[in-house]
mmCIF file of C-alpha atoms in Angstrom:
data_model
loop_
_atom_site.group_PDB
_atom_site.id
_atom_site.type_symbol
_atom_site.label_atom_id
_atom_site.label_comp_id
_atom_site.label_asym_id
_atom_site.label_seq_id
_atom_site.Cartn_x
_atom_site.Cartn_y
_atom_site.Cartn_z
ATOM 1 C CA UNK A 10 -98.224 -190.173 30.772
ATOM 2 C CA UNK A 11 -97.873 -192.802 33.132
ATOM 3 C CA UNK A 12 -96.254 -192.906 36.023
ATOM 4 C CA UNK A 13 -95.397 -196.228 38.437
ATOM 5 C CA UNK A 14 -93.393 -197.392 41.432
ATOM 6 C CA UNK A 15 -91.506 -200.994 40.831
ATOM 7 C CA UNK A 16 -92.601 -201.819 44.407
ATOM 8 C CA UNK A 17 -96.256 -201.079 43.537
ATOM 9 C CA UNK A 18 -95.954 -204.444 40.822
ATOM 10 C CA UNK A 19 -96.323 -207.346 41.930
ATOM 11 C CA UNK A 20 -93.384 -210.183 41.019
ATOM 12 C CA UNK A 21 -95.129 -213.299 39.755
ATOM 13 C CA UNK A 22 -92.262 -216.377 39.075
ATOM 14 C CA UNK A 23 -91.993 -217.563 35.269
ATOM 15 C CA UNK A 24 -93.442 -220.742 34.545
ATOM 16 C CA UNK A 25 -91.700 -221.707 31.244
ATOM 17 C CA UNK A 26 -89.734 -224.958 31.033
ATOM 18 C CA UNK A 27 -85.932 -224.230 31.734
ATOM 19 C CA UNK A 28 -86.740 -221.622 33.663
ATOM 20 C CA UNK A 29 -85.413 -221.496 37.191
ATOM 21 C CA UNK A 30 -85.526 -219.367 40.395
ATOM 22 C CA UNK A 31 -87.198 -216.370 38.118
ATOM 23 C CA UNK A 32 -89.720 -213.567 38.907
ATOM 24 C CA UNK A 33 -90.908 -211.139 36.878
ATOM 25 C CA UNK A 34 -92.414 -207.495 36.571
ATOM 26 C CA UNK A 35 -94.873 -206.076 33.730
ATOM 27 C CA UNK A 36 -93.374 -202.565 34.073
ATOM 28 C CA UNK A 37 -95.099 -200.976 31.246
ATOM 29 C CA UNK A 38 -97.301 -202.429 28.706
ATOM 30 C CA UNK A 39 -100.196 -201.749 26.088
ATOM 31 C CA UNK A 40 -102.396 -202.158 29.428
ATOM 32 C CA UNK A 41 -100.717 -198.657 30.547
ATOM 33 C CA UNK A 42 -101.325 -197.395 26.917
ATOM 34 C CA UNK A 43 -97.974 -197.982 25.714
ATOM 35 C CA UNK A 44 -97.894 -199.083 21.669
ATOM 36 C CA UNK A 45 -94.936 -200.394 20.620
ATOM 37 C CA UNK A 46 -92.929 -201.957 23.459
ATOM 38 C CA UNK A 47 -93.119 -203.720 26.675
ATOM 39 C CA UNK A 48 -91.073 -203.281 29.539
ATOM 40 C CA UNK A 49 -90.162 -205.819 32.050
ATOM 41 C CA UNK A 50 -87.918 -206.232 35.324
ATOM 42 C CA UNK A 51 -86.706 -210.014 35.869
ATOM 43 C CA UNK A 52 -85.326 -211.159 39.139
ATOM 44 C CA UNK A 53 -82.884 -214.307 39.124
ATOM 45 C CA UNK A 54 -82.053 -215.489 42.265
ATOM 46 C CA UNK A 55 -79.311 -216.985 43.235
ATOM 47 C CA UNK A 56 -77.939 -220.016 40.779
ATOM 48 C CA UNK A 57 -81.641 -218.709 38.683
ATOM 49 C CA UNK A 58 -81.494 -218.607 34.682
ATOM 50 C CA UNK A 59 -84.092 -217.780 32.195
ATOM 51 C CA UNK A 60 -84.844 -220.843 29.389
ATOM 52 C CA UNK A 61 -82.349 -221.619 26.799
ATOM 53 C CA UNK A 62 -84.806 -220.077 24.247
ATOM 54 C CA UNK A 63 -85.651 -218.410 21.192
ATOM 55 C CA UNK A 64 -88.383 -215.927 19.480
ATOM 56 C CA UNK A 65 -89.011 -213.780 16.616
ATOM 57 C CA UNK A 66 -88.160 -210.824 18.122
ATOM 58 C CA UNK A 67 -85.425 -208.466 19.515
ATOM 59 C CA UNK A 68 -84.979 -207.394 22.792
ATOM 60 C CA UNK A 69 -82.970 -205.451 24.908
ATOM 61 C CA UNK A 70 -81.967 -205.234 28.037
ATOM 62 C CA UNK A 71 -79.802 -203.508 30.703
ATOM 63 C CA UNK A 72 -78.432 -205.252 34.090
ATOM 64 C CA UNK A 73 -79.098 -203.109 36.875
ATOM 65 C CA UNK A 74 -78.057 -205.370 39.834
ATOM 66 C CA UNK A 75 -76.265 -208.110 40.409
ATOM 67 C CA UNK A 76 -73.962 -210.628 38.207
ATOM 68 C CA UNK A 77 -74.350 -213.143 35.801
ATOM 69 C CA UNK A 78 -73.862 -214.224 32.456
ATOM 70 C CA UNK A 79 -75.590 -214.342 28.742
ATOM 71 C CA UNK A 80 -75.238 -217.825 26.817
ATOM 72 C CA UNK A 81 -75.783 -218.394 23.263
ATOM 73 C CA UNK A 82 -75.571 -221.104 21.063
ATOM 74 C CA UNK A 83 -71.750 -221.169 20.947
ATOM 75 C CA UNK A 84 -70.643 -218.628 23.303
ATOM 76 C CA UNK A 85 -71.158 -216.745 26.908
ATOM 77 C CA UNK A 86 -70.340 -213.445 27.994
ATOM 78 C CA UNK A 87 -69.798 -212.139 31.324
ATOM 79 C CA UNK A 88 -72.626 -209.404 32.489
ATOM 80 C CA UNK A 89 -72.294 -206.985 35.241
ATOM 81 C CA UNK A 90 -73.864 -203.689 36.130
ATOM 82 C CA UNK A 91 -74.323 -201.450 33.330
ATOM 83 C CA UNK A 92 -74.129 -204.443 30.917
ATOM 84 C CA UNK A 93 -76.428 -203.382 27.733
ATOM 85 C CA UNK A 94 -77.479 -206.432 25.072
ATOM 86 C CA UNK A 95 -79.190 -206.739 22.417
ATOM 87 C CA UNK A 96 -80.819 -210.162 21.236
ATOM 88 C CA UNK A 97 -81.631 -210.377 18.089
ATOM 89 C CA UNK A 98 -84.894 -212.129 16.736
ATOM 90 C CA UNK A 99 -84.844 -215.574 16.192
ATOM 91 C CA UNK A 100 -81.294 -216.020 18.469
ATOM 92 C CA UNK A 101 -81.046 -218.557 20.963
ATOM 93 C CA UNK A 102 -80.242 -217.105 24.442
ATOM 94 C CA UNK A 103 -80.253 -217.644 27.931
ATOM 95 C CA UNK A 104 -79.710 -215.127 31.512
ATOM 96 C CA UNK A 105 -77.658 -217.163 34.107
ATOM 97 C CA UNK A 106 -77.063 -215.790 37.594
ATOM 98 C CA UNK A 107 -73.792 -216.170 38.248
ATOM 99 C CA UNK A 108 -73.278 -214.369 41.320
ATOM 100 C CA UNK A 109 -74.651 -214.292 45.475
ATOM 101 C CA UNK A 110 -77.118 -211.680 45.047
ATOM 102 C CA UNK A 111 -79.848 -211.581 42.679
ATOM 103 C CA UNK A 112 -79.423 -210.620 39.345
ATOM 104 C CA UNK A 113 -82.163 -207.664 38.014
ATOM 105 C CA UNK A 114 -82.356 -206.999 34.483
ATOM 106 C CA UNK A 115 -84.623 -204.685 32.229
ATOM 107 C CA UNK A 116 -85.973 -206.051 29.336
ATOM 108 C CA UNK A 117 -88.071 -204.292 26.328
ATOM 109 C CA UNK A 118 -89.472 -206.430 23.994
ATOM 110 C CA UNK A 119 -92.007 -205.014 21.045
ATOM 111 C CA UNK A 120 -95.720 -205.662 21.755
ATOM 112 C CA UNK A 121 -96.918 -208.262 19.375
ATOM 113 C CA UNK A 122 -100.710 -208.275 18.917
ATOM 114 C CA UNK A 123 -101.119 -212.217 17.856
ATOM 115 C CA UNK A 124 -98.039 -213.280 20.299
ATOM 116 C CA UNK A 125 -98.132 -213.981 24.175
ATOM 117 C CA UNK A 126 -95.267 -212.648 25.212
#
């Protein structure tokens, strides 16, 4: 088993075009012996959002802090704490901050061994 403090990881900001006012945390991954999924904290600050993106693979994720809202290709929903979503693979999505504080979300996504993810 393994057994981590969020504090103890260090935040490093996402680099992908699109992407705005983000940090994120490599909670658990195959490094920590985990096989099938990845877990990951993302930090938007204030006005942040993740790319308007897409990928071959689910994910989930649950909104822990803050408020903001999920845009697709044709629609937006409001999130809030306690907000669970699924994306489904291939689905074109995007996290907006829509609130003063930041918005934290936790995110599993399957490890892929020929994707960087």
């Amino acid at each position: 088993m393994v057994l981590k403090s969020i504090n103890a990881i260090e935040a490093e900001p996402v680099n992908m075009e699109g992407a705005k006012n983000v940090k994120k945390r490599l909670l658990l991954s195959e490094a920590d012996g985990a096989p099938n999924f990845r877990m990951r904290l993302f930090e938007l600050e204030k006005g942040g959002c993740t790319p308007f993106h897409a990928h071959p693979y689910e994910h989930e994720v649950l909104i822990l802090e803050g408020k903001g809202e999920l845009v697709g290709k044709e629609q937006q929903w409001p999130l809030q704490v306690g907000s669970v979503v699924l994306v489904p693979p291939n689905e074109e999505h995007q996290f907006r901050n829509t609130g003063d504080k930041v918005l934290k979300l936790i995110c599993l996504i399957p490890i892929l061994k020929e994707a960087n993810q």
